């Protein structure tokens, strides 16, 4: 009965979703149909290349998150599957602008972000959300380390914020980066959200309100 929720629900939304595992693909097909959401569902790995990669072909149960492309054989079948770079996908699908890009690929988020380099350079994404873990995207295979990625996004016009479990957001870009990294950068696990233009201004407004959050809310 919330008027704002009714207004949002009446908006036309088009979702482009990507998933690696067959069991999760089957559930997503059901969910999109059940909620009558206009969508394009792609069975593929997402990263910084487009092409073919080794992917799991067998089911491991709906909701499983740890599988990855080019994973070593552990008794389950492996086959050549599709890999997608989102820069290429948006060009092929003629997507001029994405209001929200949400990434959750268990620590490989840096590769997906760098697969959006052309799109981000042109500020054709409003809001980015990605997941952090203890590794902070370190290692050559995972793209740039986390702090370098944050600085790279800042140079493209995107300011980033850490999302806390309570809903508060804390700035982690520009001058706030050093304080954040010294405080909890090596231990933080959760999501970051980044925005540009009017989206960034809204995030900055929310972060300003979060200055009233207690220590428990921001930890």
PDB file of C-alpha atoms in Angstrom:
ATOM      1  CA  UNK A   1       0.000   0.000   0.000  1.00  0.00           C
ATOM      2  CA  UNK A   2       3.044   2.299  -0.116  1.00  0.00           C
ATOM      3  CA  UNK A   3       2.383   4.930  -2.853  1.00  0.00           C
ATOM      4  CA  UNK A   4       6.101   5.147  -3.671  1.00  0.00           C
ATOM      5  CA  UNK A   5       6.323   1.389  -4.093  1.00  0.00           C
ATOM      6  CA  UNK A   6       3.264   1.382  -6.354  1.00  0.00           C
ATOM      7  CA  UNK A   7       4.822   4.119  -8.488  1.00  0.00           C
ATOM      8  CA  UNK A   8       8.068   2.156  -8.834  1.00  0.00           C
ATOM      9  CA  UNK A   9       6.220  -1.055  -9.642  1.00  0.00           C
ATOM     10  CA  UNK A  10       4.366   0.658 -12.486  1.00  0.00           C
ATOM     11  CA  UNK A  11       7.592   1.615 -14.270  1.00  0.00           C
ATOM     12  CA  UNK A  12       8.680  -0.415 -17.244  1.00  0.00           C
ATOM     13  CA  UNK A  13      11.860  -2.296 -16.418  1.00  0.00           C
ATOM     14  CA  UNK A  14      14.016  -4.374 -18.713  1.00  0.00           C
ATOM     15  CA  UNK A  15      16.510  -6.748 -17.103  1.00  0.00           C
ATOM     16  CA  UNK A  16      19.577  -8.277 -18.742  1.00  0.00           C
ATOM     17  CA  UNK A  17      20.738 -11.137 -16.527  1.00  0.00           C
ATOM     18  CA  UNK A  18      23.779 -13.406 -16.761  1.00  0.00           C
ATOM     19  CA  UNK A  19      24.327 -16.696 -14.945  1.00  0.00           C
ATOM     20  CA  UNK A  20      26.927 -19.454 -15.207  1.00  0.00           C
ATOM     21  CA  UNK A  21      25.231 -22.526 -13.699  1.00  0.00           C
ATOM     22  CA  UNK A  22      22.377 -24.450 -15.379  1.00  0.00           C
ATOM     23  CA  UNK A  23      20.406 -24.944 -12.127  1.00  0.00           C
ATOM     24  CA  UNK A  24      20.387 -21.207 -11.456  1.00  0.00           C
ATOM     25  CA  UNK A  25      19.425 -20.501 -15.071  1.00  0.00           C
ATOM     26  CA  UNK A  26      16.382 -22.766 -14.681  1.00  0.00           C
ATOM     27  CA  UNK A  27      15.278 -20.937 -11.515  1.00  0.00           C
ATOM     28  CA  UNK A  28      15.775 -17.510 -13.095  1.00  0.00           C
ATOM     29  CA  UNK A  29      13.616 -18.530 -16.068  1.00  0.00           C
ATOM     30  CA  UNK A  30      10.868 -19.505 -13.626  1.00  0.00           C
ATOM     31  CA  UNK A  31      11.230 -16.303 -11.550  1.00  0.00           C
ATOM     32  CA  UNK A  32      11.159 -13.938 -14.519  1.00  0.00           C
ATOM     33  CA  UNK A  33       8.040 -15.668 -15.837  1.00  0.00           C
ATOM     34  CA  UNK A  34       6.349 -15.737 -12.422  1.00  0.00           C
ATOM     35  CA  UNK A  35       6.840 -11.992 -11.912  1.00  0.00           C
ATOM     36  CA  UNK A  36       6.236 -11.065 -15.570  1.00  0.00           C
ATOM     37  CA  UNK A  37       9.538  -9.194 -15.863  1.00  0.00           C
ATOM     38  CA  UNK A  38      10.718  -8.248 -19.331  1.00  0.00           C
ATOM     39  CA  UNK A  39      14.173  -9.736 -19.588  1.00  0.00           C
ATOM     40  CA  UNK A  40      17.014 -11.236 -21.576  1.00  0.00           C
ATOM     41  CA  UNK A  41      18.667 -14.156 -19.780  1.00  0.00           C
ATOM     42  CA  UNK A  42      22.131 -15.226 -20.963  1.00  0.00           C
ATOM     43  CA  UNK A  43      23.788 -18.481 -19.918  1.00  0.00           C
ATOM     44  CA  UNK A  44      27.412 -17.333 -19.752  1.00  0.00           C
ATOM     45  CA  UNK A  45      30.396 -16.372 -17.655  1.00  0.00           C
ATOM     46  CA  UNK A  46      30.951 -12.611 -17.414  1.00  0.00           C
ATOM     47  CA  UNK A  47      34.434 -11.084 -17.287  1.00  0.00           C
ATOM     48  CA  UNK A  48      36.894  -9.039 -19.310  1.00  0.00           C
ATOM     49  CA  UNK A  49      36.770 -11.137 -22.521  1.00  0.00           C
ATOM     50  CA  UNK A  50      34.168 -12.357 -24.990  1.00  0.00           C
ATOM     51  CA  UNK A  51      34.578 -15.855 -26.395  1.00  0.00           C
ATOM     52  CA  UNK A  52      34.555 -19.469 -25.238  1.00  0.00           C
ATOM     53  CA  UNK A  53      35.757 -20.745 -21.854  1.00  0.00           C
ATOM     54  CA  UNK A  54      35.496 -23.957 -19.876  1.00  0.00           C
ATOM     55  CA  UNK A  55      32.337 -23.910 -17.772  1.00  0.00           C
ATOM     56  CA  UNK A  56      30.491 -26.450 -15.595  1.00  0.00           C
ATOM     57  CA  UNK A  57      27.782 -28.326 -17.466  1.00  0.00           C
ATOM     58  CA  UNK A  58      26.296 -30.327 -14.598  1.00  0.00           C
ATOM     59  CA  UNK A  59      23.944 -29.198 -11.870  1.00  0.00           C
ATOM     60  CA  UNK A  60      25.267 -28.461  -8.382  1.00  0.00           C
ATOM     61  CA  UNK A  61      22.002 -27.264  -6.870  1.00  0.00           C
ATOM     62  CA  UNK A  62      20.059 -24.041  -7.210  1.00  0.00           C
ATOM     63  CA  UNK A  63      21.721 -21.126  -5.429  1.00  0.00           C
ATOM     64  CA  UNK A  64      25.294 -22.415  -5.599  1.00  0.00           C
ATOM     65  CA  UNK A  65      27.691 -19.455  -5.972  1.00  0.00           C
ATOM     66  CA  UNK A  66      31.273 -20.725  -6.001  1.00  0.00           C
ATOM     67  CA  UNK A  67      31.559 -22.073  -9.565  1.00  0.00           C
ATOM     68  CA  UNK A  68      33.717 -20.207 -12.068  1.00  0.00           C
ATOM     69  CA  UNK A  69      34.810 -20.358 -15.676  1.00  0.00           C
ATOM     70  CA  UNK A  70      37.888 -22.470 -16.429  1.00  0.00           C
ATOM     71  CA  UNK A  71      37.389 -24.260 -13.117  1.00  0.00           C
ATOM     72  CA  UNK A  72      39.425 -27.478 -12.672  1.00  0.00           C
ATOM     73  CA  UNK A  73      37.602 -30.765 -13.017  1.00  0.00           C
ATOM     74  CA  UNK A  74      36.269 -32.032  -9.691  1.00  0.00           C
ATOM     75  CA  UNK A  75      34.222 -34.906 -10.977  1.00  0.00           C
ATOM     76  CA  UNK A  76      31.609 -32.752 -12.664  1.00  0.00           C
ATOM     77  CA  UNK A  77      31.368 -32.404 -16.416  1.00  0.00           C
ATOM     78  CA  UNK A  78      33.122 -29.491 -18.118  1.00  0.00           C
ATOM     79  CA  UNK A  79      32.248 -28.084 -21.523  1.00  0.00           C
ATOM     80  CA  UNK A  80      33.045 -25.047 -23.615  1.00  0.00           C
ATOM     81  CA  UNK A  81      30.619 -22.299 -22.765  1.00  0.00           C
ATOM     82  CA  UNK A  82      30.168 -18.631 -23.546  1.00  0.00           C
ATOM     83  CA  UNK A  83      32.106 -15.780 -21.949  1.00  0.00           C
ATOM     84  CA  UNK A  84      30.748 -12.238 -22.166  1.00  0.00           C
ATOM     85  CA  UNK A  85      32.457  -8.868 -21.874  1.00  0.00           C
ATOM     86  CA  UNK A  86      29.725  -6.371 -21.014  1.00  0.00           C
ATOM     87  CA  UNK A  87      31.259  -3.677 -23.248  1.00  0.00           C
ATOM     88  CA  UNK A  88      30.706  -6.010 -26.214  1.00  0.00           C
ATOM     89  CA  UNK A  89      27.263  -7.107 -25.022  1.00  0.00           C
ATOM     90  CA  UNK A  90      25.926  -3.562 -24.680  1.00  0.00           C
ATOM     91  CA  UNK A  91      27.204  -2.726 -28.140  1.00  0.00           C
ATOM     92  CA  UNK A  92      25.692  -5.865 -29.701  1.00  0.00           C
ATOM     93  CA  UNK A  93      22.346  -5.331 -27.957  1.00  0.00           C
ATOM     94  CA  UNK A  94      22.355  -1.594 -28.731  1.00  0.00           C
ATOM     95  CA  UNK A  95      21.979  -0.648 -25.057  1.00  0.00           C
ATOM     96  CA  UNK A  96      22.699   3.065 -24.851  1.00  0.00           C
ATOM     97  CA  UNK A  97      22.492   3.362 -21.049  1.00  0.00           C
ATOM     98  CA  UNK A  98      22.144   1.017 -18.059  1.00  0.00           C
ATOM     99  CA  UNK A  99      20.628   2.603 -14.973  1.00  0.00           C
ATOM    100  CA  UNK A 100      21.954  -0.139 -12.651  1.00  0.00           C
ATOM    101  CA  UNK A 101      24.673  -2.767 -13.137  1.00  0.00           C
ATOM    102  CA  UNK A 102      24.800  -5.233 -10.218  1.00  0.00           C
ATOM    103  CA  UNK A 103      27.781  -7.613 -10.021  1.00  0.00           C
ATOM    104  CA  UNK A 104      28.199 -10.565  -7.641  1.00  0.00           C
ATOM    105  CA  UNK A 105      30.841 -12.987  -8.917  1.00  0.00           C
ATOM    106  CA  UNK A 106      32.557 -14.089  -5.713  1.00  0.00           C
ATOM    107  CA  UNK A 107      35.703 -11.977  -5.824  1.00  0.00           C
ATOM    108  CA  UNK A 108      36.089 -11.740  -9.601  1.00  0.00           C
ATOM    109  CA  UNK A 109      34.131  -8.473  -9.705  1.00  0.00           C
ATOM    110  CA  UNK A 110      37.210  -6.485 -10.767  1.00  0.00           C
ATOM    111  CA  UNK A 111      37.385  -8.401 -14.051  1.00  0.00           C
ATOM    112  CA  UNK A 112      33.730  -7.660 -14.793  1.00  0.00           C
ATOM    113  CA  UNK A 113      34.277  -3.966 -14.069  1.00  0.00           C
ATOM    114  CA  UNK A 114      37.239  -3.807 -16.428  1.00  0.00           C
ATOM    115  CA  UNK A 115      35.087  -5.528 -19.036  1.00  0.00           C
ATOM    116  CA  UNK A 116      32.936  -2.381 -18.840  1.00  0.00           C
ATOM    117  CA  UNK A 117      35.795   0.036 -19.517  1.00  0.00           C
ATOM    118  CA  UNK A 118      34.416   1.580 -22.724  1.00  0.00           C
ATOM    119  CA  UNK A 119      30.924   1.949 -21.276  1.00  0.00           C
ATOM    120  CA  UNK A 120      32.158   3.420 -17.986  1.00  0.00           C
ATOM    121  CA  UNK A 121      34.509   5.821 -19.786  1.00  0.00           C
ATOM    122  CA  UNK A 122      31.449   7.213 -21.581  1.00  0.00           C
ATOM    123  CA  UNK A 123      29.445   7.228 -18.276  1.00  0.00           C
ATOM    124  CA  UNK A 124      26.777   4.987 -19.800  1.00  0.00           C
ATOM    125  CA  UNK A 125      26.061   3.362 -16.424  1.00  0.00           C
ATOM    126  CA  UNK A 126      24.244   5.233 -13.670  1.00  0.00           C
ATOM    127  CA  UNK A 127      24.862   3.011 -10.640  1.00  0.00           C
ATOM    128  CA  UNK A 128      27.330   0.149 -10.145  1.00  0.00           C
ATOM    129  CA  UNK A 129      27.107  -2.369  -7.339  1.00  0.00           C
ATOM    130  CA  UNK A 130      29.831  -4.944  -6.724  1.00  0.00           C
ATOM    131  CA  UNK A 131      30.848  -7.322  -3.957  1.00  0.00           C
ATOM    132  CA  UNK A 132      33.976  -7.217  -1.814  1.00  0.00           C
ATOM    133  CA  UNK A 133      35.632 -10.092  -0.047  1.00  0.00           C
ATOM    134  CA  UNK A 134      38.754 -10.597   2.039  1.00  0.00           C
ATOM    135  CA  UNK A 135      40.977 -10.867  -1.044  1.00  0.00           C
ATOM    136  CA  UNK A 136      39.963  -7.353  -2.120  1.00  0.00           C
ATOM    137  CA  UNK A 137      40.343  -8.435  -5.788  1.00  0.00           C
ATOM    138  CA  UNK A 138      44.108  -8.927  -5.458  1.00  0.00           C
ATOM    139  CA  UNK A 139      46.106 -10.926  -7.974  1.00  0.00           C
ATOM    140  CA  UNK A 140      46.659 -10.507 -11.676  1.00  0.00           C
ATOM    141  CA  UNK A 141      43.785 -12.812 -12.580  1.00  0.00           C
ATOM    142  CA  UNK A 142      41.260 -10.642 -10.783  1.00  0.00           C
ATOM    143  CA  UNK A 143      42.029  -7.327 -12.430  1.00  0.00           C
ATOM    144  CA  UNK A 144      43.492  -4.405 -10.530  1.00  0.00           C
ATOM    145  CA  UNK A 145      43.622  -4.526  -6.723  1.00  0.00           C
ATOM    146  CA  UNK A 146      40.606  -2.977  -5.050  1.00  0.00           C
ATOM    147  CA  UNK A 147      42.114   0.409  -4.146  1.00  0.00           C
ATOM    148  CA  UNK A 148      43.466   0.881  -7.680  1.00  0.00           C
ATOM    149  CA  UNK A 149      40.068  -0.008  -9.102  1.00  0.00           C
ATOM    150  CA  UNK A 150      38.392   2.580  -6.853  1.00  0.00           C
ATOM    151  CA  UNK A 151      40.860   5.224  -8.050  1.00  0.00           C
ATOM    152  CA  UNK A 152      40.274   4.150 -11.671  1.00  0.00           C
ATOM    153  CA  UNK A 153      36.501   4.532 -11.215  1.00  0.00           C
ATOM    154  CA  UNK A 154      37.001   7.936  -9.585  1.00  0.00           C
ATOM    155  CA  UNK A 155      39.002   9.076 -12.623  1.00  0.00           C
ATOM    156  CA  UNK A 156      36.032   8.038 -14.797  1.00  0.00           C
ATOM    157  CA  UNK A 157      33.670  10.157 -12.695  1.00  0.00           C
ATOM    158  CA  UNK A 158      32.292   7.449 -10.373  1.00  0.00           C
ATOM    159  CA  UNK A 159      32.336   7.924  -6.604  1.00  0.00           C
ATOM    160  CA  UNK A 160      32.092   4.729  -4.524  1.00  0.00           C
ATOM    161  CA  UNK A 161      30.643   3.891  -1.117  1.00  0.00           C
ATOM    162  CA  UNK A 162      30.748   0.870   1.181  1.00  0.00           C
ATOM    163  CA  UNK A 163      27.318  -0.535   2.033  1.00  0.00           C
ATOM    164  CA  UNK A 164      26.844  -1.628   5.644  1.00  0.00           C
ATOM    165  CA  UNK A 165      24.408  -4.268   6.829  1.00  0.00           C
ATOM    166  CA  UNK A 166      22.200  -1.589   8.374  1.00  0.00           C
ATOM    167  CA  UNK A 167      21.860   0.321   5.096  1.00  0.00           C
ATOM    168  CA  UNK A 168      24.332   3.108   5.880  1.00  0.00           C
ATOM    169  CA  UNK A 169      26.839   3.936   3.134  1.00  0.00           C
ATOM    170  CA  UNK A 170      30.388   5.198   3.717  1.00  0.00           C
ATOM    171  CA  UNK A 171      32.524   6.963   1.084  1.00  0.00           C
ATOM    172  CA  UNK A 172      35.610   5.007  -0.007  1.00  0.00           C
ATOM    173  CA  UNK A 173      36.859   7.181  -2.845  1.00  0.00           C
ATOM    174  CA  UNK A 174      39.161  10.180  -3.243  1.00  0.00           C
ATOM    175  CA  UNK A 175      40.357  11.556   0.125  1.00  0.00           C
ATOM    176  CA  UNK A 176      38.244   9.076   2.095  1.00  0.00           C
ATOM    177  CA  UNK A 177      40.100   6.085   0.630  1.00  0.00           C
ATOM    178  CA  UNK A 178      43.109   6.203   2.984  1.00  0.00           C
ATOM    179  CA  UNK A 179      40.922   6.350   6.087  1.00  0.00           C
ATOM    180  CA  UNK A 180      38.753   3.504   4.832  1.00  0.00           C
ATOM    181  CA  UNK A 181      41.665   1.234   3.896  1.00  0.00           C
ATOM    182  CA  UNK A 182      43.400   1.803   7.228  1.00  0.00           C
ATOM    183  CA  UNK A 183      40.196   1.192   9.164  1.00  0.00           C
ATOM    184  CA  UNK A 184      38.710  -1.974   7.716  1.00  0.00           C
ATOM    185  CA  UNK A 185      39.867  -2.319   4.117  1.00  0.00           C
ATOM    186  CA  UNK A 186      41.612  -5.641   4.723  1.00  0.00           C
ATOM    187  CA  UNK A 187      38.695  -7.219   6.578  1.00  0.00           C
ATOM    188  CA  UNK A 188      35.611  -5.726   4.968  1.00  0.00           C
ATOM    189  CA  UNK A 189      33.234  -8.048   3.193  1.00  0.00           C
ATOM    190  CA  UNK A 190      30.061  -6.744   1.621  1.00  0.00           C
ATOM    191  CA  UNK A 191      29.025  -4.538  -1.272  1.00  0.00           C
ATOM    192  CA  UNK A 192      30.162  -1.253  -2.694  1.00  0.00           C
ATOM    193  CA  UNK A 193      27.916   1.049  -4.678  1.00  0.00           C
ATOM    194  CA  UNK A 194      29.228   3.646  -7.130  1.00  0.00           C
ATOM    195  CA  UNK A 195      27.488   6.347  -9.119  1.00  0.00           C
ATOM    196  CA  UNK A 196      28.091   9.257 -11.481  1.00  0.00           C
ATOM    197  CA  UNK A 197      26.297  12.529 -12.161  1.00  0.00           C
ATOM    198  CA  UNK A 198      22.854  12.759 -10.534  1.00  0.00           C
ATOM    199  CA  UNK A 199      23.222   9.205  -9.189  1.00  0.00           C
ATOM    200  CA  UNK A 200      26.421  10.200  -7.372  1.00  0.00           C
ATOM    201  CA  UNK A 201      24.756  13.302  -5.955  1.00  0.00           C
ATOM    202  CA  UNK A 202      21.984  11.119  -4.519  1.00  0.00           C
ATOM    203  CA  UNK A 203      24.526   8.711  -3.008  1.00  0.00           C
ATOM    204  CA  UNK A 204      26.435  11.642  -1.483  1.00  0.00           C
ATOM    205  CA  UNK A 205      23.182  12.868   0.047  1.00  0.00           C
ATOM    206  CA  UNK A 206      22.523   9.426   1.542  1.00  0.00           C
ATOM    207  CA  UNK A 207      26.091   9.238   2.878  1.00  0.00           C
ATOM    208  CA  UNK A 208      25.666  12.667   4.490  1.00  0.00           C
ATOM    209  CA  UNK A 209      22.609  11.354   6.317  1.00  0.00           C
ATOM    210  CA  UNK A 210      24.598   8.304   7.392  1.00  0.00           C
ATOM    211  CA  UNK A 211      27.002  10.485   9.360  1.00  0.00           C
ATOM    212  CA  UNK A 212      24.432  10.098  12.156  1.00  0.00           C
ATOM    213  CA  UNK A 213      24.800   6.301  12.116  1.00  0.00           C
ATOM    214  CA  UNK A 214      26.182   4.671  15.244  1.00  0.00           C
ATOM    215  CA  UNK A 215      29.444   2.718  15.265  1.00  0.00           C
ATOM    216  CA  UNK A 216      27.463  -0.533  15.331  1.00  0.00           C
ATOM    217  CA  UNK A 217      25.548   0.529  12.202  1.00  0.00           C
ATOM    218  CA  UNK A 218      28.697   1.323  10.246  1.00  0.00           C
ATOM    219  CA  UNK A 219      30.823  -1.651  11.285  1.00  0.00           C
TER     220      UNK A 219
END
